[in-house]
Coordinates of C-alpha atoms in Angstrom, one line a residue:
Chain B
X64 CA 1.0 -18.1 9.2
X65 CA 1.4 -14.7 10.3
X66 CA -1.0 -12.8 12.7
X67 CA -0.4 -9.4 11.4
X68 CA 1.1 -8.3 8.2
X69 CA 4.9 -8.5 7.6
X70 CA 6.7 -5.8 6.4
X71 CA 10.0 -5.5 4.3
X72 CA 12.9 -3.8 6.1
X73 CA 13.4 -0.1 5.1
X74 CA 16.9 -0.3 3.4
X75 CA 18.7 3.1 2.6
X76 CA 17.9 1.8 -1.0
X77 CA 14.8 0.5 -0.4
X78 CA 12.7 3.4 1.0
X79 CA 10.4 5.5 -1.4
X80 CA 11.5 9.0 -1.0
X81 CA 9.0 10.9 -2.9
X82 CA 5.3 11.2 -2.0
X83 CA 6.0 8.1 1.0
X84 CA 2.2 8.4 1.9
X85 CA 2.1 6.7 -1.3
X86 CA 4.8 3.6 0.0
X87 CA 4.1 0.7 1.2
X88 CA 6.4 -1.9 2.5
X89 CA 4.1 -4.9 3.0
X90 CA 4.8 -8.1 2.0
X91 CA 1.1 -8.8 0.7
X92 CA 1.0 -6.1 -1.2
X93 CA 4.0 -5.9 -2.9
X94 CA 4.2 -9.6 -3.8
X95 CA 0.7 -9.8 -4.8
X96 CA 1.9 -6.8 -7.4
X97 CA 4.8 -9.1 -9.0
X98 CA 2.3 -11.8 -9.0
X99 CA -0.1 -10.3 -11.4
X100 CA 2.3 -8.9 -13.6
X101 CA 3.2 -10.9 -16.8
X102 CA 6.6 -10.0 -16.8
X103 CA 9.3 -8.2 -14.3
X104 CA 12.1 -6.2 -15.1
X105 CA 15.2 -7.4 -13.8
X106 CA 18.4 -5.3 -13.7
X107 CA 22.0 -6.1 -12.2
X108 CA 25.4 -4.2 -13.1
X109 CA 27.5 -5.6 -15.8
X110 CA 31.1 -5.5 -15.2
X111 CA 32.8 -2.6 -17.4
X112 CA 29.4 -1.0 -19.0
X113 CA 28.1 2.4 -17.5
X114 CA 24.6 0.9 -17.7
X115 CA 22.7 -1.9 -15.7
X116 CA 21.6 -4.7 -17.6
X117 CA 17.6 -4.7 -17.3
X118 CA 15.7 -8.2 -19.0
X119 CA 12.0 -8.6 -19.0
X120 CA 11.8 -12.2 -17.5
X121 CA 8.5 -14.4 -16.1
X122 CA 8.3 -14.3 -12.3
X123 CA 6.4 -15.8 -9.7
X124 CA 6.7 -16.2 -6.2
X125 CA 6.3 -18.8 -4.0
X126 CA 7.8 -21.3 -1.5
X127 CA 9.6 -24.8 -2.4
X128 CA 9.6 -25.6 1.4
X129 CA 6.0 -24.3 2.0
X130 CA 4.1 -24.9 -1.5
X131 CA 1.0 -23.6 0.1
X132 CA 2.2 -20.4 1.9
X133 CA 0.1 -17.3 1.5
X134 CA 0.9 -14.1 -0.6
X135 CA 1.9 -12.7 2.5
X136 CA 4.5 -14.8 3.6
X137 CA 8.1 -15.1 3.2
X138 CA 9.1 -16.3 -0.4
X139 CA 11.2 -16.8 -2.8
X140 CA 11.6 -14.9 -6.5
X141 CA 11.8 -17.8 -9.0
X142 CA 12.5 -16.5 -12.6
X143 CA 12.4 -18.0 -16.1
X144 CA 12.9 -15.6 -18.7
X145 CA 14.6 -15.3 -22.4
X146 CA 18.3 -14.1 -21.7
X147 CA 20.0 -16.0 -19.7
X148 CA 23.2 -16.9 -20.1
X149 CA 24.6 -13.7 -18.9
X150 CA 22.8 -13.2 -16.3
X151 CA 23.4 -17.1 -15.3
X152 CA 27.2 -16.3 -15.5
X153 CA 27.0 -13.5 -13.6
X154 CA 25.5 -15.5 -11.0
X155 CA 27.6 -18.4 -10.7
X156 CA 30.7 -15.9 -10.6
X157 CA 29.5 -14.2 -7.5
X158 CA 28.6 -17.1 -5.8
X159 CA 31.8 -18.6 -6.4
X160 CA 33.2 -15.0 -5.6
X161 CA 31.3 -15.1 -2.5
X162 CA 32.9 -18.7 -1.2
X163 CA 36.6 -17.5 -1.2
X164 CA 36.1 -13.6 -0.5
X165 CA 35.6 -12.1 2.7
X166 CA 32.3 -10.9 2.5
X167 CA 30.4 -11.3 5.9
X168 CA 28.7 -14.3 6.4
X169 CA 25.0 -13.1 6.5
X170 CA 25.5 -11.3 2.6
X171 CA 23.2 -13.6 0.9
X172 CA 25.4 -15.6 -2.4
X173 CA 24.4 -14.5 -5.9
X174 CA 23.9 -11.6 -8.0
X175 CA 22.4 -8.5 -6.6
X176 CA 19.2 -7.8 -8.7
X177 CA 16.6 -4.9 -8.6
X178 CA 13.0 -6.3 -9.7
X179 CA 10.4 -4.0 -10.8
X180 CA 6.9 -5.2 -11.9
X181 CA 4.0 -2.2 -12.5
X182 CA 0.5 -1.9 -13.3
X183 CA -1.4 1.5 -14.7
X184 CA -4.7 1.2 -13.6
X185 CA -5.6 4.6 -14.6
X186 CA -4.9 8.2 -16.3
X187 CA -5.9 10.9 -14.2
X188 CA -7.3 14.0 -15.8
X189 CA -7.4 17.4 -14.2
X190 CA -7.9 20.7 -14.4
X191 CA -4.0 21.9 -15.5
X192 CA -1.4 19.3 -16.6
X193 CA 1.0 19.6 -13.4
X194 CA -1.6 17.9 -11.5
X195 CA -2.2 14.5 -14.0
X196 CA -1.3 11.8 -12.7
X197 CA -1.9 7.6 -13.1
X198 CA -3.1 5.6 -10.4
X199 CA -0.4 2.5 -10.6
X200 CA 0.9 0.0 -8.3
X201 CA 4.7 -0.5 -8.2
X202 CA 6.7 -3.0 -7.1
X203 CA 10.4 -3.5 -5.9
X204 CA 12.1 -6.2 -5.0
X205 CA 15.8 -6.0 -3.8
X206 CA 17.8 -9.7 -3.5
X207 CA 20.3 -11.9 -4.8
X208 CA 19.9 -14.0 -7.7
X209 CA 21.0 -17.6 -7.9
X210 CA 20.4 -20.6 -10.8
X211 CA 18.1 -23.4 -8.9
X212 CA 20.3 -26.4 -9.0
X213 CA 18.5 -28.9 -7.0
X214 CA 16.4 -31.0 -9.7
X215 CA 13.1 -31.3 -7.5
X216 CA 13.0 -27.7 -6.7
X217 CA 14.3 -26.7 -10.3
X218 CA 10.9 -29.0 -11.6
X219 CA 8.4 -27.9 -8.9
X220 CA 9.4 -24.1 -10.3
X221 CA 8.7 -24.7 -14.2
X222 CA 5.2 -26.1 -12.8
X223 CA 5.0 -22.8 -10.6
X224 CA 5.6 -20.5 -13.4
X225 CA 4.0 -22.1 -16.1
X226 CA 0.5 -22.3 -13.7
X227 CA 1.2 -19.0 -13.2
X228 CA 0.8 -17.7 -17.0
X229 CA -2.2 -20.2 -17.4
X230 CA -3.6 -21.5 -14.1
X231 CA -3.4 -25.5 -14.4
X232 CA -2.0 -25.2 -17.5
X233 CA 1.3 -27.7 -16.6
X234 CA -1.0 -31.1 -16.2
X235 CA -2.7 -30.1 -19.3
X236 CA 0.5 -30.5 -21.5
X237 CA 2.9 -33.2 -22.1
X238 CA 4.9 -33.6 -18.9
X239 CA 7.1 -33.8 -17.0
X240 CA 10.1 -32.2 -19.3
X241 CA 12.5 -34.9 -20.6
X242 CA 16.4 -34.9 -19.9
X243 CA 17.2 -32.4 -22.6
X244 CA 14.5 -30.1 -21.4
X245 CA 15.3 -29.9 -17.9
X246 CA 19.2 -29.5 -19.2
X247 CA 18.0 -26.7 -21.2
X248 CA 15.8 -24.6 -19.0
X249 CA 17.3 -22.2 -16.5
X250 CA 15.7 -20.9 -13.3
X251 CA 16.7 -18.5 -10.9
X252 CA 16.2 -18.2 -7.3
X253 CA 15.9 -14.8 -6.0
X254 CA 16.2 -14.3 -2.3
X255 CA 14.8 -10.8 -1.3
X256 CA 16.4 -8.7 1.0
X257 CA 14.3 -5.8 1.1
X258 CA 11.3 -4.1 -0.6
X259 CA 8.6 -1.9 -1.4
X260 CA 5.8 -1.2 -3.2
X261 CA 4.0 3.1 -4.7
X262 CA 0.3 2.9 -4.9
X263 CA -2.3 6.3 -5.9
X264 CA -5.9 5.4 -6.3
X265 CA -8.4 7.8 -6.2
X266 CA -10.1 10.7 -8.2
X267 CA -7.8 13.6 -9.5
X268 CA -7.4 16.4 -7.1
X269 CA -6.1 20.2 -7.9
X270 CA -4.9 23.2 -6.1
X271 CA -7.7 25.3 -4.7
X272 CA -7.3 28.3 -7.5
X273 CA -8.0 25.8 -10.1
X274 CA -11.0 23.8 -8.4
X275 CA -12.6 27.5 -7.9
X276 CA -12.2 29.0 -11.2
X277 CA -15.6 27.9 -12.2
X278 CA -15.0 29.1 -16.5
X279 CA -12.4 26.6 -15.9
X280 CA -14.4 23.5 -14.8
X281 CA -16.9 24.7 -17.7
X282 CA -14.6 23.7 -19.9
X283 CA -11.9 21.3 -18.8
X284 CA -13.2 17.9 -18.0
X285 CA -11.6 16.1 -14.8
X286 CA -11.7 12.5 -14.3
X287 CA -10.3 8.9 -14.7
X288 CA -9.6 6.5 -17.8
X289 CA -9.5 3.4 -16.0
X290 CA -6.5 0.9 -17.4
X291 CA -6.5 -2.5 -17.4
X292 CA -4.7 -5.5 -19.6
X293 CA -7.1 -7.9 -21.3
X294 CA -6.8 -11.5 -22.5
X295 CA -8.8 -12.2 -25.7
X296 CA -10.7 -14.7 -27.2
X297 CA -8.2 -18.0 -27.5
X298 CA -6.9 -18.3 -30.9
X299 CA -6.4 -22.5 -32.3
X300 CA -3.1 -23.1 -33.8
X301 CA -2.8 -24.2 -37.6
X302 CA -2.0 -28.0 -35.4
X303 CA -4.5 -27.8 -32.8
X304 CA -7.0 -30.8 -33.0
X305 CA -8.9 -29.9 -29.5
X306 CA -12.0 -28.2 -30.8
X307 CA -13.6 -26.4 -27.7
X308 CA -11.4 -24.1 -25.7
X309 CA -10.8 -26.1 -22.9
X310 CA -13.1 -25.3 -19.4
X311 CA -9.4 -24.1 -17.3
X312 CA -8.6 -22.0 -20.1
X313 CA -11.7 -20.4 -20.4
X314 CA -12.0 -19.9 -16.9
X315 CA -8.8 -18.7 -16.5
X316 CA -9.2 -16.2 -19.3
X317 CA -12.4 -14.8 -17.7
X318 CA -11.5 -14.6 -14.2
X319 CA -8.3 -13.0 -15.0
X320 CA -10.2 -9.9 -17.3
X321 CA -12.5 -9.5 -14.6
X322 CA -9.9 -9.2 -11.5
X323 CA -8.1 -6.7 -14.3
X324 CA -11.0 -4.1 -14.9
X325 CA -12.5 -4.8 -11.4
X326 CA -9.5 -3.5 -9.6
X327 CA -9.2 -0.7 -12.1
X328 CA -12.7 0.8 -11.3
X329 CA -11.8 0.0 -7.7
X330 CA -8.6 2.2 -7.4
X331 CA -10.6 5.0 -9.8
X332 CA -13.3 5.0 -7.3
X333 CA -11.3 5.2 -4.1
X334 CA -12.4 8.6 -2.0
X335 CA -8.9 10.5 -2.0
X336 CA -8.3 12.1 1.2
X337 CA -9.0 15.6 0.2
X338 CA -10.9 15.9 -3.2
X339 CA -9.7 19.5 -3.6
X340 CA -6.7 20.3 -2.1
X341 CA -2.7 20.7 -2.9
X342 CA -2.3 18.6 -5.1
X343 CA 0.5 15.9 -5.0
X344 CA 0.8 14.5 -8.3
Chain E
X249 CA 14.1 12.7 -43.3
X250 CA 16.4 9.4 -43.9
X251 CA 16.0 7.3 -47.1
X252 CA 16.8 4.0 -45.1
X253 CA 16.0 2.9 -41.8
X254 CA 18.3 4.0 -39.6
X255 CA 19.9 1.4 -36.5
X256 CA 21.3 2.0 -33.6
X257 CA 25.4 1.1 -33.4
X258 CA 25.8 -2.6 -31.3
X259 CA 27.5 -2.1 -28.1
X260 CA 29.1 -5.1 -25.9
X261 CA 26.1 -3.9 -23.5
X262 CA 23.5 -3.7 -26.0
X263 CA 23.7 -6.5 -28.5
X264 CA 21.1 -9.1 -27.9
X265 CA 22.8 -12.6 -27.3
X266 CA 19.7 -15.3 -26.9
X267 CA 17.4 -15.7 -29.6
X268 CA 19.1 -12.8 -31.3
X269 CA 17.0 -14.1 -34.4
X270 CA 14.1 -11.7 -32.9
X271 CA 17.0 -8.7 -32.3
X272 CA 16.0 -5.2 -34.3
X273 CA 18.0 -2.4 -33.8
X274 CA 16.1 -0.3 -35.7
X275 CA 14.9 3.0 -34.8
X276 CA 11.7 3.0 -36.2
X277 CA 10.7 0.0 -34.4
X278 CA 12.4 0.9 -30.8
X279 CA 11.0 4.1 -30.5
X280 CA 7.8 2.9 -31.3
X281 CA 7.4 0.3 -28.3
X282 CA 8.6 3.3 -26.0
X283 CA 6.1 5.6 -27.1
X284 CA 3.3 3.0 -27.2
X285 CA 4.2 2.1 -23.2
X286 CA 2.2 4.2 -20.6
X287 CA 5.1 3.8 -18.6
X288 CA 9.3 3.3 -18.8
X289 CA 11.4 1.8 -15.8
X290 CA 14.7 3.6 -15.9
X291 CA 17.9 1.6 -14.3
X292 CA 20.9 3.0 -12.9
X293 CA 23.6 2.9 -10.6
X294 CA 23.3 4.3 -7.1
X295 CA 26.6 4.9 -5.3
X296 CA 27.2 2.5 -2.4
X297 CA 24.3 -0.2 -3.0
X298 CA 25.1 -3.3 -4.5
X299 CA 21.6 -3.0 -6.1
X300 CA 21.0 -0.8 -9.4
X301 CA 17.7 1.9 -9.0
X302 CA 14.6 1.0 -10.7
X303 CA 11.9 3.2 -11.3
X304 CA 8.8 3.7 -13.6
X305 CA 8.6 6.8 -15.2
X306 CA 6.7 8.8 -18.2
X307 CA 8.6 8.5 -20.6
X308 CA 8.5 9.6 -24.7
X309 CA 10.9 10.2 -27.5
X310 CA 10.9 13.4 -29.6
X311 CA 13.2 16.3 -30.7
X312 CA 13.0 19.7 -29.5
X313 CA 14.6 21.2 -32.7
X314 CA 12.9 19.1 -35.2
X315 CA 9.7 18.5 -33.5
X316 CA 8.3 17.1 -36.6
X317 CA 11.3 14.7 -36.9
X318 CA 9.4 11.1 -37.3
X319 CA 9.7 7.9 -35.3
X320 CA 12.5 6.6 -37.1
X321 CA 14.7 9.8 -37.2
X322 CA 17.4 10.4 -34.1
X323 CA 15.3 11.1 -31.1
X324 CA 16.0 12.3 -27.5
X325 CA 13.8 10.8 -24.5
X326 CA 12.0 13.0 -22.7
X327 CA 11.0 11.9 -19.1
X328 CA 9.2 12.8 -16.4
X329 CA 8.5 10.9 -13.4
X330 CA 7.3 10.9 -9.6
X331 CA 10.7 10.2 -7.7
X332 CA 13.1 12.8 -9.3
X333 CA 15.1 14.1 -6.7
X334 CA 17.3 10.9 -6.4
X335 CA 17.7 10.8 -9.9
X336 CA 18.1 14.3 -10.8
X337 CA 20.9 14.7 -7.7
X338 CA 22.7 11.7 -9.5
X339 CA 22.6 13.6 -12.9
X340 CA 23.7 16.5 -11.8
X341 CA 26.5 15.7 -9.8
X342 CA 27.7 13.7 -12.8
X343 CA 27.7 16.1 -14.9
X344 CA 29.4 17.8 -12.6
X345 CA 31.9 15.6 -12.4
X346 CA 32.4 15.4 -16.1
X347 CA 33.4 18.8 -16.1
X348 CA 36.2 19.0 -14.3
X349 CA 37.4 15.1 -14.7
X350 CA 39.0 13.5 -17.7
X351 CA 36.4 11.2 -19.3
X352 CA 36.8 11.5 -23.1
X353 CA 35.2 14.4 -24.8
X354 CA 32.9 11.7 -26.7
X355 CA 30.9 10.7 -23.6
X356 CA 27.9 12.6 -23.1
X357 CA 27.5 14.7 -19.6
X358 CA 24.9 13.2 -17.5
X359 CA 24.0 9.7 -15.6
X360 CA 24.6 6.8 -17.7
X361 CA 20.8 4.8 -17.3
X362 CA 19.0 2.1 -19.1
X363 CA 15.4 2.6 -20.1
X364 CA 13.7 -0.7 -20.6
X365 CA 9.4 -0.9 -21.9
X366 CA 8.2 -4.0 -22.7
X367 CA 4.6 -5.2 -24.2
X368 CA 2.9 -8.6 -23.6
X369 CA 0.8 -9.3 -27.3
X370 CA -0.1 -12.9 -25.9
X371 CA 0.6 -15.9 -24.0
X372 CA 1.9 -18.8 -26.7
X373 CA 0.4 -22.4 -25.4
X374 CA 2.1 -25.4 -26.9
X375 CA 2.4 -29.0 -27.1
X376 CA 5.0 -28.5 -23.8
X377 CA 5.8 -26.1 -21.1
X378 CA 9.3 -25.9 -22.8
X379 CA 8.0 -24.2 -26.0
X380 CA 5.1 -21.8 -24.5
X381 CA 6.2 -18.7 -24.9
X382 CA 4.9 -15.0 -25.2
X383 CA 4.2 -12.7 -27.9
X384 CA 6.0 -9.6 -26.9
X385 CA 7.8 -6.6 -28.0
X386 CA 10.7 -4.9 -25.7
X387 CA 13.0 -2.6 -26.4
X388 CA 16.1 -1.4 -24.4
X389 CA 17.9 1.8 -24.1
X390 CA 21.2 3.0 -23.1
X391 CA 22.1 6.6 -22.8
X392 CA 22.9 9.9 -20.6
X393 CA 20.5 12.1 -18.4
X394 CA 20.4 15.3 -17.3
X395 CA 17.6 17.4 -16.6
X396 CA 16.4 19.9 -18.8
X397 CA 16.9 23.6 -18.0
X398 CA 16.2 25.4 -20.9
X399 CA 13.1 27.2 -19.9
X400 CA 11.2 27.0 -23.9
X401 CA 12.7 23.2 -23.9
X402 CA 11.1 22.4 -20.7
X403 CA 7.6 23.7 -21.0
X404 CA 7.9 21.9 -25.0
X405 CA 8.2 18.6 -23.1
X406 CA 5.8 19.1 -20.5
X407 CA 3.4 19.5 -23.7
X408 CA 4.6 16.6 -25.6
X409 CA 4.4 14.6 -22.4
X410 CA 1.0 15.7 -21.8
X411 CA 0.2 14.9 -25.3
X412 CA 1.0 11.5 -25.1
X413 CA -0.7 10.4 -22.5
X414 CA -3.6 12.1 -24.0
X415 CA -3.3 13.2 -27.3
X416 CA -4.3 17.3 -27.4
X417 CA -4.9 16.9 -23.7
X418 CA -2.4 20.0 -22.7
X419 CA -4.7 22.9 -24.6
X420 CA -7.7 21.4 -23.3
X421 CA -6.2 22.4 -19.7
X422 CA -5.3 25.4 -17.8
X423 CA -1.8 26.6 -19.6
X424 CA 0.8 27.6 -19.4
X425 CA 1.8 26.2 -16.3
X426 CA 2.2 29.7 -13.4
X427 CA 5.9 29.7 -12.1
X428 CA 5.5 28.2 -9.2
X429 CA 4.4 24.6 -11.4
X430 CA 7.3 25.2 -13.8
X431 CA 9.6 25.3 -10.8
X432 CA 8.6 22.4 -9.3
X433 CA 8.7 19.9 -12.5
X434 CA 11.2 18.6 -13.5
X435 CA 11.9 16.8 -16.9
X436 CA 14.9 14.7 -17.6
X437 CA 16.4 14.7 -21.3
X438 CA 18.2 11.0 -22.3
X439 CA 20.8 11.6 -24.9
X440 CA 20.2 7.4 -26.4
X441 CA 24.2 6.1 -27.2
X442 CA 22.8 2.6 -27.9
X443 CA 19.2 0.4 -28.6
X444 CA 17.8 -2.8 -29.3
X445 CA 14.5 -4.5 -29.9
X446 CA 13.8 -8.2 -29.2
X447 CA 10.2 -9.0 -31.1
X448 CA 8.2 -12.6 -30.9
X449 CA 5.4 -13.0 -33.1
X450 CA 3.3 -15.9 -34.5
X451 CA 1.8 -19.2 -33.9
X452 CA 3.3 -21.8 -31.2
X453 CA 6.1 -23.9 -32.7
X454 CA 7.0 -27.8 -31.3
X455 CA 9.4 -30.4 -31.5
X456 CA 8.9 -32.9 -34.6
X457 CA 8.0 -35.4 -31.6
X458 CA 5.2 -34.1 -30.0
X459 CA 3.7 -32.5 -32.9
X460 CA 3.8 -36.2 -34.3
X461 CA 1.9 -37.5 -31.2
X462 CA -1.4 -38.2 -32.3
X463 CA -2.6 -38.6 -29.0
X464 CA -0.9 -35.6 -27.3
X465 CA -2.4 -33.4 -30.1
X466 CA -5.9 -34.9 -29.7
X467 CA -5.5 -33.9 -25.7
X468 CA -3.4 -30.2 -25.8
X469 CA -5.1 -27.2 -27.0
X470 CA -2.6 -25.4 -28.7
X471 CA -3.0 -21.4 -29.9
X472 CA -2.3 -17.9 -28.9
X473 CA -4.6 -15.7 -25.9
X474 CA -4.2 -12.8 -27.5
X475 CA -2.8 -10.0 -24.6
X476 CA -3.5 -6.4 -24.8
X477 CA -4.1 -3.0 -22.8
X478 CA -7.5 -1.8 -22.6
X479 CA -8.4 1.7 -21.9
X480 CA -12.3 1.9 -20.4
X481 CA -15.0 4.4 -20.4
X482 CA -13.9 7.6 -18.9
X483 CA -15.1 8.3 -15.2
X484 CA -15.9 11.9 -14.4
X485 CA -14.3 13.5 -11.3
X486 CA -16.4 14.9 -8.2
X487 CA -16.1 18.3 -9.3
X488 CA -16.2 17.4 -13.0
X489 CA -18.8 20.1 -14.4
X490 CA -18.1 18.7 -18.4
X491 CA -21.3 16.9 -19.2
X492 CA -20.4 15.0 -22.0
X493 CA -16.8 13.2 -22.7
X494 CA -14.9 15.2 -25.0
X495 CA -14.5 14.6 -28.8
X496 CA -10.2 14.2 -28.7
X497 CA -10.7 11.9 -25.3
X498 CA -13.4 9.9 -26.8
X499 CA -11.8 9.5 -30.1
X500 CA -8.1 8.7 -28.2
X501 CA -9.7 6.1 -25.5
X502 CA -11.3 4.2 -29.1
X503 CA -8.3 5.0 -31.2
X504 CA -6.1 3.6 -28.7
X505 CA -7.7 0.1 -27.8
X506 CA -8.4 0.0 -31.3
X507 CA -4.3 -0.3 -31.8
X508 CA -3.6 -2.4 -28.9
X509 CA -6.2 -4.8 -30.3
X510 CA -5.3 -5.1 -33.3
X511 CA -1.5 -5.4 -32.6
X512 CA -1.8 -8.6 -30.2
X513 CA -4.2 -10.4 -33.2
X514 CA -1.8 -9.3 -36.2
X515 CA 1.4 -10.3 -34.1
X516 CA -0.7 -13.5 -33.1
X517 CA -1.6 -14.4 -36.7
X518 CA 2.2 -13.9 -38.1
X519 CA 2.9 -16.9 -39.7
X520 CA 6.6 -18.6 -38.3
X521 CA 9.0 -19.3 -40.1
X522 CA 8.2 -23.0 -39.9
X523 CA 5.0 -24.2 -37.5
X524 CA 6.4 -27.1 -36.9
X525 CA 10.4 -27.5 -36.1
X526 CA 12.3 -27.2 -33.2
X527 CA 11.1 -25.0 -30.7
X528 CA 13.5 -21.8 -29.9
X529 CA 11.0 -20.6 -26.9

């Protein structure tokens, strides 16, 4: 376990540009973002199209080698999403690509793909439109995609993923998959290469002409909507015979809402620097 | 105003291939899941990086000369977003390039990118992890930017923007923006080539075998958790001086959860096609 936070090399496509007090390039942070997001974006150029292919998929991740390693560790993106077979074929083509080309030896195999995952956690109201803003956290992940082949891992990351829409959820179903599930379902194995993560919290903040002009503030008023997702009450299917919701549903449902409007108020509530300044929204 | 609904052409890069039972390329229904979305991740090629450019933006469709046109009509995407300059470099040099090269008249000037929104409407718990699924609405976009120079065009966006991430919020602020503001804002204009939809709604759907399995039913709970965006009670700022929370705020913050709501139940309640029947989750 590390003694002090890793960071994500700063790649010359990997580092935030605009407003960089806002960057962040820990590992914690960033993966703890994708982590709480119910899906990611992934994009990746198609051969002869002008535009990336971007597919919402489910992502989690986590370690095969080290199940129990920390947010802040090392890992592994592994995805499970809707639309695959392109992005599967695209994969196996690099890799096999990779084996007879010349590429140097320490260019990971697989497809290159750009993850983003982001939250709102709030709209920021003040005084003149230029200086709105959200306060959001933003993820991206920069790595190289690759379909999980060996059966143990390929099993261990269905349970990851599906404990990671409902916690405990997998031992609560009918497992483990049969043949023709486990033929059927395609994971991918993202190795990152680099990172980074944009974060504003705070109250709104305007220039100094604004915040003075006191007919103004009488009638403008500044503040934050906070933002959060919700899960709501469970809802039986027309063939569901368990009557009570079950306790790790329940749980689950609760503790997730209140980690969601608890870190909301949180990054509203977070003293900004300078409350009236230049603004940099 | 257009007596059918109108659809977007199918492109190699835009025609949905998996489960294209749940494709739409309808206007109506694209533009709407953009304009509901608080935010937009825009894709696009960056020149010497194996790895396309991700990055959430503000994003909203509307026309400049028809700015009554409705959802369904033929739209442009305004956006405007907190890393630009990258971006906005790209575009121009592009369109640059256009100029003077010989790409066919047909292809719009500006950066070919990918605009991709996507909302979670709930988490779909079946029999198996093979057949949970999500509710969820995403839409994709394909098209050319370039920023907006027109001076009248610009400040229009900036005030549709502002509108829609608060309805009525702009004349409720300091406006017009000095020169100084209008300088440093920039606002990107997507002219949208291509579009698609990809909608799952309804009740969990299993194999004949396990929804025959008395015992598995008797041990699974089964259903929708209904997922939607909440927005809370507004926070004042520091220097807020606004006593009470205005009218168009309060009546946005209620009108808007009240949407979100009631879209993750209705899209939960949609009966399938058949309840029970192979899965295609």
């Amino acid at each position: 376990m590390p003694t002090q936070s890793l960071e994500y090399p700063k790649q010359p496509y990997s580092t935030v540009r605009r407003y960089d007090g806002r960057a962040s390039y820990e590992l914690e942070q960033i993966h703890q973002i994708i982590n709480t997001s119910l899906l990611v974006n992934v994009s990746f150029a198609v051969p002869d199209s002008p535009f990336p292919q971007t597919l919402p998929m489910i992502g989690q991740m986590g370690s095969f080698d080290r199940p129990s390693a920390d947010t802040g560790d090392v890992l592994d993106l592994y995805l499970h999403g809707y639309v695959s077979s392109r992005i599967m074929n695209l994969s196996r083509k690099e890799e096999g690509d990779a084996s007879v080309s010349s590429s140097p030896a320490d260019t990971p195999v697989g497809l290159p793909v750009t993850v983003a995952a982001s939250h709102v956690d709030g709209l920021v109201l003040s005084l003149t439109p230029n200086s709105h803003s959200y306060n959001y956290r933003s993820a991206t992940l920069f790595g190289y995609a690759a379909p999980v082949t060996d059966p143990a891992e390929k099993l261990w990351a269905m349970e990851f993923i599906t404990n990671s829409v409902v916690r405990d959820r997998w031992r609560n179903t009918r497992v483990p998959p049969n043949g023709a599930e486990m033929q059927s379902t395609s994971v991918l194995k993202v190795k990152i290469v680099a990172g980074s993560a944009k974060i504003r919290s705070g109250v709104p903040s305007d220039d100094k002409a604004d915040a003075g002009d006191e007919a103004l503030l009488d009638r403008v008023w500044t503040g934050v909507v906070p933002v959060h997702s919700v899960l709501g009450e469970p809802i039986p299917s027309p063939y569901n015979k368990v009557e009570r919701v079950p306790g790790y549903l329940g749980d689950y449902v609760k503790g997730t809402n209140q980690y969601a409007e608890e870190t909301a108020l949180e990054q509203a509530g977070k003293a900004m620097k300078s409350k009236v300044s230049k603004t940099d929204d």
